[in-house]
CSV table of C-alpha atoms and ligand atoms in Angstrom, one decimal:
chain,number,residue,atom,x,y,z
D,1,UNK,CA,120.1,69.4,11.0
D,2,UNK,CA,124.0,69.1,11.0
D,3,UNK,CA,124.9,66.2,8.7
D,4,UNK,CA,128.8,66.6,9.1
D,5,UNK,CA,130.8,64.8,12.5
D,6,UNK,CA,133.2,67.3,14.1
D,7,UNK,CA,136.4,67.5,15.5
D,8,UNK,CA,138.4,69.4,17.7
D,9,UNK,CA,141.2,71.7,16.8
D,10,UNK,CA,144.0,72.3,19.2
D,11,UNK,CA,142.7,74.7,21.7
D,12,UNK,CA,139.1,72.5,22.2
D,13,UNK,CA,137.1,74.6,19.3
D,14,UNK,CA,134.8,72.0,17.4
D,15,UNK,CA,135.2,72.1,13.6
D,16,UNK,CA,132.8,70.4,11.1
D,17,UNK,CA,135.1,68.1,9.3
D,18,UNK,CA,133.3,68.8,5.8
D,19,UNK,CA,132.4,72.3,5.2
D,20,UNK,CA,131.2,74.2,1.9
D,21,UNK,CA,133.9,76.1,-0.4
D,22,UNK,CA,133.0,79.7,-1.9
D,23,UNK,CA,135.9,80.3,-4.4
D,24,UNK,CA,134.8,81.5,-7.4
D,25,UNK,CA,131.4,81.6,-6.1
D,26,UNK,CA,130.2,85.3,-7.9
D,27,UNK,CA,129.1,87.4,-5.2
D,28,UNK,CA,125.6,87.3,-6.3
D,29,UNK,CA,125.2,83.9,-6.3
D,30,UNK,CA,126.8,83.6,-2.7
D,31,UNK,CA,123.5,83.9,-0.4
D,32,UNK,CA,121.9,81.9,-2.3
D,33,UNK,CA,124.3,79.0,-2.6
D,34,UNK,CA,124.8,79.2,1.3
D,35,UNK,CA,121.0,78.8,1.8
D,36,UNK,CA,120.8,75.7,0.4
D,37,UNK,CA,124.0,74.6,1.8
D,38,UNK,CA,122.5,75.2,5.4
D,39,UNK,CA,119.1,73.6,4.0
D,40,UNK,CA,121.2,70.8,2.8
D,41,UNK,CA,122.8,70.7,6.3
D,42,UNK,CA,126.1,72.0,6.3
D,43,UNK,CA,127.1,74.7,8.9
D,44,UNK,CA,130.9,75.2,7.8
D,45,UNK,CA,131.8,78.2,5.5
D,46,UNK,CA,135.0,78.8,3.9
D,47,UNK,CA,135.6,81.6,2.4
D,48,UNK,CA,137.8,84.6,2.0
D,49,UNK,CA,138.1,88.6,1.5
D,50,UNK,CA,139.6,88.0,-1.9
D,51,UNK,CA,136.9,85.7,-3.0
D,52,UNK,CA,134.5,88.9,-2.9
D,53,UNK,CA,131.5,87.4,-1.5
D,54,UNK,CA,132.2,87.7,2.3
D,55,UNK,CA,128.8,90.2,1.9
D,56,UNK,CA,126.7,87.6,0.0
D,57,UNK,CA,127.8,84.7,2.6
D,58,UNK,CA,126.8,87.0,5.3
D,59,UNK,CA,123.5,87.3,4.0
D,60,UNK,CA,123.1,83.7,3.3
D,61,UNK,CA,123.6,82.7,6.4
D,62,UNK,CA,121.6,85.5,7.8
D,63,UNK,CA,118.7,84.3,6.3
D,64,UNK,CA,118.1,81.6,7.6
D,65,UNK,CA,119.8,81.4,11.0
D,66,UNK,CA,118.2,85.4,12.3
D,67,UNK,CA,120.6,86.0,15.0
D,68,UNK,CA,121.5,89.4,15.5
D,69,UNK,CA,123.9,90.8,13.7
D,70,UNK,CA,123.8,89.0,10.4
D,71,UNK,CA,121.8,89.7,7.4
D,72,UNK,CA,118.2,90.6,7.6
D,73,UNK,CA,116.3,87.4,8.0
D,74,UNK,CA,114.0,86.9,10.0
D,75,UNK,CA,114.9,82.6,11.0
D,76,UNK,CA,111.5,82.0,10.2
D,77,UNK,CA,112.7,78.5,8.7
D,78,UNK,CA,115.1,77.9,11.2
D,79,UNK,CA,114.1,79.6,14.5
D,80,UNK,CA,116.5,77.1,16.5
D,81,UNK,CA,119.4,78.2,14.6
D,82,UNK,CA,121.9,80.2,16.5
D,83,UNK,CA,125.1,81.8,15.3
D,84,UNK,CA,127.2,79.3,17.7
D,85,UNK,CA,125.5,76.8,15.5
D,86,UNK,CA,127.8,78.0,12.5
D,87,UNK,CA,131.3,78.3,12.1
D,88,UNK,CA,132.6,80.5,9.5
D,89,UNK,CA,136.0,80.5,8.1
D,90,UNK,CA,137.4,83.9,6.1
D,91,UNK,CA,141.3,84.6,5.2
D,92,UNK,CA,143.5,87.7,5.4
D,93,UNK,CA,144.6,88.3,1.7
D,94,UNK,CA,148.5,89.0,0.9
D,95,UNK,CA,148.5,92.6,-0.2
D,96,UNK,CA,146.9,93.0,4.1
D,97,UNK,CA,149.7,91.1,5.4
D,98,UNK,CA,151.3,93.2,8.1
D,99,UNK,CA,150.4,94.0,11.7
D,100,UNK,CA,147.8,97.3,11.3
D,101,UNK,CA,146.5,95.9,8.1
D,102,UNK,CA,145.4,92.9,8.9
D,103,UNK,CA,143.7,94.3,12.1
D,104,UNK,CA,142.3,96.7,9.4
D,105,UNK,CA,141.0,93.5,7.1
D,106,UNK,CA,139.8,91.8,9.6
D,107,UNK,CA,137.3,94.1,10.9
D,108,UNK,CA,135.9,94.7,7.1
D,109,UNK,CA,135.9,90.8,6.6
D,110,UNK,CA,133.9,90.8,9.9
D,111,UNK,CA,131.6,93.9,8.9
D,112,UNK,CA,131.0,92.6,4.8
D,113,UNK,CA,130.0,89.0,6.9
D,114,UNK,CA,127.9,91.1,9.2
D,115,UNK,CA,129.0,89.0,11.9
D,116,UNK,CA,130.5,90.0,15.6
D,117,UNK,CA,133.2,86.8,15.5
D,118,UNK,CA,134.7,85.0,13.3
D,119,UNK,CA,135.7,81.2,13.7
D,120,UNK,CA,138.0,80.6,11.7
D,121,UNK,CA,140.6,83.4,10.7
D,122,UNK,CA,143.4,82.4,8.3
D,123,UNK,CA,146.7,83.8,6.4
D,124,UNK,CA,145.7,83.3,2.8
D,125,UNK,CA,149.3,82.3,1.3
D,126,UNK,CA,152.8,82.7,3.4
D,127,UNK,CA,154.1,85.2,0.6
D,128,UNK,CA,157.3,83.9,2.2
D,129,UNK,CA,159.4,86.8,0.4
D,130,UNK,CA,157.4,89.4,2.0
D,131,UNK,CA,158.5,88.0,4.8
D,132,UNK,CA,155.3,89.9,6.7
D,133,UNK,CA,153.5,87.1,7.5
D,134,UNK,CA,155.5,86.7,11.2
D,135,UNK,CA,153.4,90.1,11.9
D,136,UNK,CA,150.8,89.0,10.5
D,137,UNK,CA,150.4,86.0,12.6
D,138,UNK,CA,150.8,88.5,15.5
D,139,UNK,CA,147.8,90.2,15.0
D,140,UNK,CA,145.5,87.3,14.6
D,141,UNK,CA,147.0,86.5,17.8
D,142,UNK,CA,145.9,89.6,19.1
D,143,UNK,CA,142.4,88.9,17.8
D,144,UNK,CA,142.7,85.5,19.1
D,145,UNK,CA,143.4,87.1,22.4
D,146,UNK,CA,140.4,89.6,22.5
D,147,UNK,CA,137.9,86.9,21.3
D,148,UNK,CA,137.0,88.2,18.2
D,149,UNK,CA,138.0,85.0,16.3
D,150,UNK,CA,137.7,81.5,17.8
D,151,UNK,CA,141.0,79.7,16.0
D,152,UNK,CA,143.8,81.3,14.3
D,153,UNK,CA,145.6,79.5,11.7
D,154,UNK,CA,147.1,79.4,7.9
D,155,UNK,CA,146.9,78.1,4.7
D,156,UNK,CA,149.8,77.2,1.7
D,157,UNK,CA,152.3,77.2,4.2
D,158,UNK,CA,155.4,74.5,3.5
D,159,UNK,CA,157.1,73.2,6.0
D,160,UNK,CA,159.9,75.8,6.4
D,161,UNK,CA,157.0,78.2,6.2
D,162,UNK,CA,155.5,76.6,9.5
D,163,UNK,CA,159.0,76.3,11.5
D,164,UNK,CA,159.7,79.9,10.8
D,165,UNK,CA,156.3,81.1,12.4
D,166,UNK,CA,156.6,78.8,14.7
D,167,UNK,CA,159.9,80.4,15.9
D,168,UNK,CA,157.9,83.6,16.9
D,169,UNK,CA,154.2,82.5,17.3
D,170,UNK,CA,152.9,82.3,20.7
D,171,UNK,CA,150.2,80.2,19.3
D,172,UNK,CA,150.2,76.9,17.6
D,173,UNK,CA,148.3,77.2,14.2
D,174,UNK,CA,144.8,75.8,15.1
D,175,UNK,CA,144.9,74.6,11.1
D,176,UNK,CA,146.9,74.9,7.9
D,177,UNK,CA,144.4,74.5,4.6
D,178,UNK,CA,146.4,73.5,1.8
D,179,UNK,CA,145.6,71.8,-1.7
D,180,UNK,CA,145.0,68.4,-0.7
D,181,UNK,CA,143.5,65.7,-3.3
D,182,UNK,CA,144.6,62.0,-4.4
D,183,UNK,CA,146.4,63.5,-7.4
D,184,UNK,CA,148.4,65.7,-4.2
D,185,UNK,CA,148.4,64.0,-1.5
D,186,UNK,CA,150.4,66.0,1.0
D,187,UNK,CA,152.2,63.3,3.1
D,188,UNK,CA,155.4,65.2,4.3
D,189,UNK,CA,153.0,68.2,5.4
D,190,UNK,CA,150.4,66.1,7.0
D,191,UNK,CA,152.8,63.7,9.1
D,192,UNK,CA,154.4,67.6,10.1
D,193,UNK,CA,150.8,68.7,11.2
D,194,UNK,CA,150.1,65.5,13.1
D,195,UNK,CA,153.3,66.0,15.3
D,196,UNK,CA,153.1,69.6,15.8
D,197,UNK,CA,148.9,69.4,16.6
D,198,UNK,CA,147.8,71.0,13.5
D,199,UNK,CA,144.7,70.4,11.6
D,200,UNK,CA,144.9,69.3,8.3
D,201,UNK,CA,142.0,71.1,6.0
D,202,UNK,CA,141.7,70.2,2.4
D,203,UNK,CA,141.2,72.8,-0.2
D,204,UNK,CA,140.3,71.7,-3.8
D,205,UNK,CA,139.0,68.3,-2.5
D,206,UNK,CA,138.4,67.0,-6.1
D,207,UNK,CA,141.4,68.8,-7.9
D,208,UNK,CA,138.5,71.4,-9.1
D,209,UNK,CA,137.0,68.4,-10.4
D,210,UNK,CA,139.3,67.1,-12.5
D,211,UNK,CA,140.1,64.1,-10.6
D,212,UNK,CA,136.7,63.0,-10.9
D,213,UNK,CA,137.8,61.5,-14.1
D,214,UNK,CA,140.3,59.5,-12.5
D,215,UNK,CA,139.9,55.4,-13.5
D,216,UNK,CA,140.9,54.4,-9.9
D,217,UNK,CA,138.4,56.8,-8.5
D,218,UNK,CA,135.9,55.4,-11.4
D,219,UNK,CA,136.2,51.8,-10.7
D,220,UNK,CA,135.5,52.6,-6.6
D,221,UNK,CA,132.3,54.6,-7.6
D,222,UNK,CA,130.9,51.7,-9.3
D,223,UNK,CA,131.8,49.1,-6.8
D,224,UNK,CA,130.4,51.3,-3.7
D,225,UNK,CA,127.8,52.1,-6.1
D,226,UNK,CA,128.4,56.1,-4.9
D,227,UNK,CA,130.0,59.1,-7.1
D,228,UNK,CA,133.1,59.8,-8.3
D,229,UNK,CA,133.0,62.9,-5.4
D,230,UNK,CA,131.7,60.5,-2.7
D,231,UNK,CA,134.6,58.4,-2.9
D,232,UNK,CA,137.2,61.0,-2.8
D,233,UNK,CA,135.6,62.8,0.0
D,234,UNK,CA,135.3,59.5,2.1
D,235,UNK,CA,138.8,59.6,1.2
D,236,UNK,CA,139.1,62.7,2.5
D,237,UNK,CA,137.7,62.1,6.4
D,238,UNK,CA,139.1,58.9,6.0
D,239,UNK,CA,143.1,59.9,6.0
D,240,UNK,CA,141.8,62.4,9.1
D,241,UNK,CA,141.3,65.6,7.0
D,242,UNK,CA,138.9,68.5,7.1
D,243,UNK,CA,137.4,69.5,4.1
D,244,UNK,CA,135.3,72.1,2.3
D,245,UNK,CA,134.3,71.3,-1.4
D,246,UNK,CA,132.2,73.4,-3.7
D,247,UNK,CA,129.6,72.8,-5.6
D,248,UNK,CA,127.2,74.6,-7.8
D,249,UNK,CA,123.9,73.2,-8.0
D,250,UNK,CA,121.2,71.1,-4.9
D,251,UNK,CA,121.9,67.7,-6.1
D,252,UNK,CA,125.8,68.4,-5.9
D,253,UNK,CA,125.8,69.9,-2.8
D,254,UNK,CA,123.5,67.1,-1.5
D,255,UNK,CA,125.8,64.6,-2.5
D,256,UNK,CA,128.9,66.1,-1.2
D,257,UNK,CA,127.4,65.7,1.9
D,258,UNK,CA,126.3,62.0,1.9
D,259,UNK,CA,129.3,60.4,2.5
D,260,UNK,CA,129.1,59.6,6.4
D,261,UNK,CA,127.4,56.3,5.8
D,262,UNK,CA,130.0,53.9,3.6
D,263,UNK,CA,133.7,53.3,4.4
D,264,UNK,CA,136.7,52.9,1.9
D,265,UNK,CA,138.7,49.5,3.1
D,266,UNK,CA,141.9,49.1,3.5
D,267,UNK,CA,142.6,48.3,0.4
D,268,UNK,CA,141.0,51.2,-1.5
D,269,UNK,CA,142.8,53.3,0.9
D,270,UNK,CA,146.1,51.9,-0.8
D,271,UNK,CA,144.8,51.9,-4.4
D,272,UNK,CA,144.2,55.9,-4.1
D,273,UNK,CA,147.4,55.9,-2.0
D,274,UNK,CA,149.0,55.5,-5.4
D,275,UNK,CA,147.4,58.1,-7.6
D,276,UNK,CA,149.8,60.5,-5.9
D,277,UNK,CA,151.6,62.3,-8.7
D,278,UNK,CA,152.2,65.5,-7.5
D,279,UNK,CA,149.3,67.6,-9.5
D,280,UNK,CA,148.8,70.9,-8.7
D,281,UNK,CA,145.5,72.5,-9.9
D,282,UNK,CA,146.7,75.7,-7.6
D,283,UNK,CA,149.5,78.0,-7.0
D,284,UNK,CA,152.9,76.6,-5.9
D,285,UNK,CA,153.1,78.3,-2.5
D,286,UNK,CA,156.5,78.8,-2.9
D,287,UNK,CA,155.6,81.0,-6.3
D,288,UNK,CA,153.1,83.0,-4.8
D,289,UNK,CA,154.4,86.3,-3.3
K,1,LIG,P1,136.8,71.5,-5.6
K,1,LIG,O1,137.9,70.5,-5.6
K,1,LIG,O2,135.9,71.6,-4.4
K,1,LIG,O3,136.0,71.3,-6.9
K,1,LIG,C1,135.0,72.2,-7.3
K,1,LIG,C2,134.6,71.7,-8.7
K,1,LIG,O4,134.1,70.4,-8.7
K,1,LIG,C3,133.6,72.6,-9.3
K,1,LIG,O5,133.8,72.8,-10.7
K,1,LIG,C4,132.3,71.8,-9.1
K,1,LIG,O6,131.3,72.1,-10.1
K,1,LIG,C5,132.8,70.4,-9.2
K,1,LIG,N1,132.0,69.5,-8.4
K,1,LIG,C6,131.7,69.7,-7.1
K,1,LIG,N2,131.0,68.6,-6.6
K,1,LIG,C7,130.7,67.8,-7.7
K,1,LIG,C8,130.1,66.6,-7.8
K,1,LIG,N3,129.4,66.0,-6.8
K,1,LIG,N4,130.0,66.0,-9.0
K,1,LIG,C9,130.7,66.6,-10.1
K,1,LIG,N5,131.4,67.8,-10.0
K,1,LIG,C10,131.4,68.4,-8.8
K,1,LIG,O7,137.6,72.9,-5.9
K,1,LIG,P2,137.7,74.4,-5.2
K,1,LIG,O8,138.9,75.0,-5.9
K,1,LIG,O9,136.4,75.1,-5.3
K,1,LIG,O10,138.0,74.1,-3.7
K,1,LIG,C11,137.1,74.0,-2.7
K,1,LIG,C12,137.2,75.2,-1.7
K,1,LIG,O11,138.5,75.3,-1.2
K,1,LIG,C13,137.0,76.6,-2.4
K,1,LIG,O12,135.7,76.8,-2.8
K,1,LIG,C14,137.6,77.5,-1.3
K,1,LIG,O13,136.7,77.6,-0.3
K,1,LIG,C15,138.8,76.6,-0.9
K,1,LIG,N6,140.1,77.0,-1.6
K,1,LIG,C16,141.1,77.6,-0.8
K,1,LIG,C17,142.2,78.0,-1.4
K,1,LIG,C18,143.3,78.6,-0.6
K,1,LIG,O14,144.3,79.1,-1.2
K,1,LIG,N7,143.2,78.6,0.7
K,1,LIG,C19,142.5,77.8,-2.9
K,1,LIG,C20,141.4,77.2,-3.6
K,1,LIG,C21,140.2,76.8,-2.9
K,1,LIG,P3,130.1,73.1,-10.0
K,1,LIG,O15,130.6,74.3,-9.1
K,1,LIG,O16,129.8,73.4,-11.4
K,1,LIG,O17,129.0,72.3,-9.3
């Protein structure tokens, strides 16, 4: 069963708003962790062709859900599970950017996934002194256009990274996914998303766990009586984001999910409000070319 609420995005595609995050996830282990994600009952994906387990996910959610096309499983656990049941996010990686390249990466994303769409395609980082990723955009408009990916969008893009593709693009990002947790709390880019119809997706939802640790965050666990990662993932759907954490192990990935039953008041809403300090755990986009 589908635990998460969804949303729309800007062309009417529903998006779960809390997915599961493969970075670092070592190819081998991929198919398995996204079994028992989908056991757990997520149905979002995020991951990417430089995370090197697009193969492993495909199988993973092969598996289970049987539909033609992906993996080799036979659905016997979930017969009802169809592929429009799923919606898988993978990213175009810098050294692709470019028109014919990322056509060319996008068909081996699709093919290592095993799938026949994808739902979410996305430009991994701006590279903003490339300056390709105008063309880039272009093709996963193209894409868009022939229905081989539901939504389009980006991720690490700044502000002046968003008016200079919006100069040119045809189509309004559907998303941008950018490092998002209460140690960086993003407002400038998220009041810029909200006016121009952009999702905004969180990526590193715990600052890779370190903000766990955080006494404000502490102090809300034990009064909630919930985790540490519950509370900043309320957090999370709370301020209107989309989100995608990683986790390791059934427990973790369990809990990440069991958060749709408790609300943050206003006031804990404020108290996080001020752990903003600017932490990066990630890349600068503006370093990252
Ligand atoms: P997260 O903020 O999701 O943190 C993951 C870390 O937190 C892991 O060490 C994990 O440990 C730990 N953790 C998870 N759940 C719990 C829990 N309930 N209790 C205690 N510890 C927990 O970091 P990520 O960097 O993985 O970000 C999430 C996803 O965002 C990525 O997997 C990827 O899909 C995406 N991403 C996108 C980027 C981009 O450039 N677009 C960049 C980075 C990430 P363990 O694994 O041992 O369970």
């Amino acid at each position: 069963m589908r635990l998460s609420p969804r949303m729309t995005l800007n062309n009417g595609v529903l998006i779960d708003r809390l997915g599961f995050g493969l970075y670092k996830v070592p190819p081998e282990d991929a198919a398995g962790l996204v079994t028992m994600a989908l056991e757990a009952g997520y149905r979002h994906f995020d991951t990417a062709a430089m995370y090197g387990n697009e193969t492993g996910v495909g199988k993973g959610i092969g598996a289970l859900a049987g539909f033609a096309g992906a993996g080799s499983g036979s659905g016997e656990l979930w017969p009802a599970l169809s592929r429009e049941d799923l919606f898988v996010t993978t990213k175009v990686w810098n050294d692709d950017q470019g028109y014919d390249a990322t056509i060319r990466a996008f068909h081996t994303s699709m093919a290592n996934l095993g799938l026949e769409y994808i739902d979410l395609y996305l430009i991994h980082w701006p590279c903003a002194r490339r300056g390709l990723f105008p063309e880039t955009y272009r093709a996963m408009e193209t894409l868009y256009r022939e229905g081989k990916v539901r939504a389009i969008g980006v991720s690490n893009f700044q502000p002046d990274h968003l008016d200079r593709l919006l100069q040119a693009a045809e189509v309004v990002p559907a998303v941008n996914q950018v490092e998002l947790h209460p140690w960086l709390q993003q407002a400038e880019l998220r009041a810029k998303h909200e006016a121009l119809g952009i999702r905004t997706e969180a990526w590193s939802p715990l600052g890779r766990g370190q903000v766990l640790r955080d006494p404000v965050i502490l102090a809300l666990a034990a009064e909630h009586e919930r985790t540490p990662a519950q509370i900043i993932l309320r957090w999370q759907l709370q301020l209107g984001n989309i989100t995608i954490p990683k986790a390791s192990s059934s427990d973790r990935i369990r809990e990440n999910l069991a958060v749709f039953d408790f609300e943050l008041s206003a006031t804990d809403l404020s108290d996080i409000a001020a752990l903003d300090r600017g932490f990066r755990t990630g890349s600068n986009p503006d370093n990252v070319n």
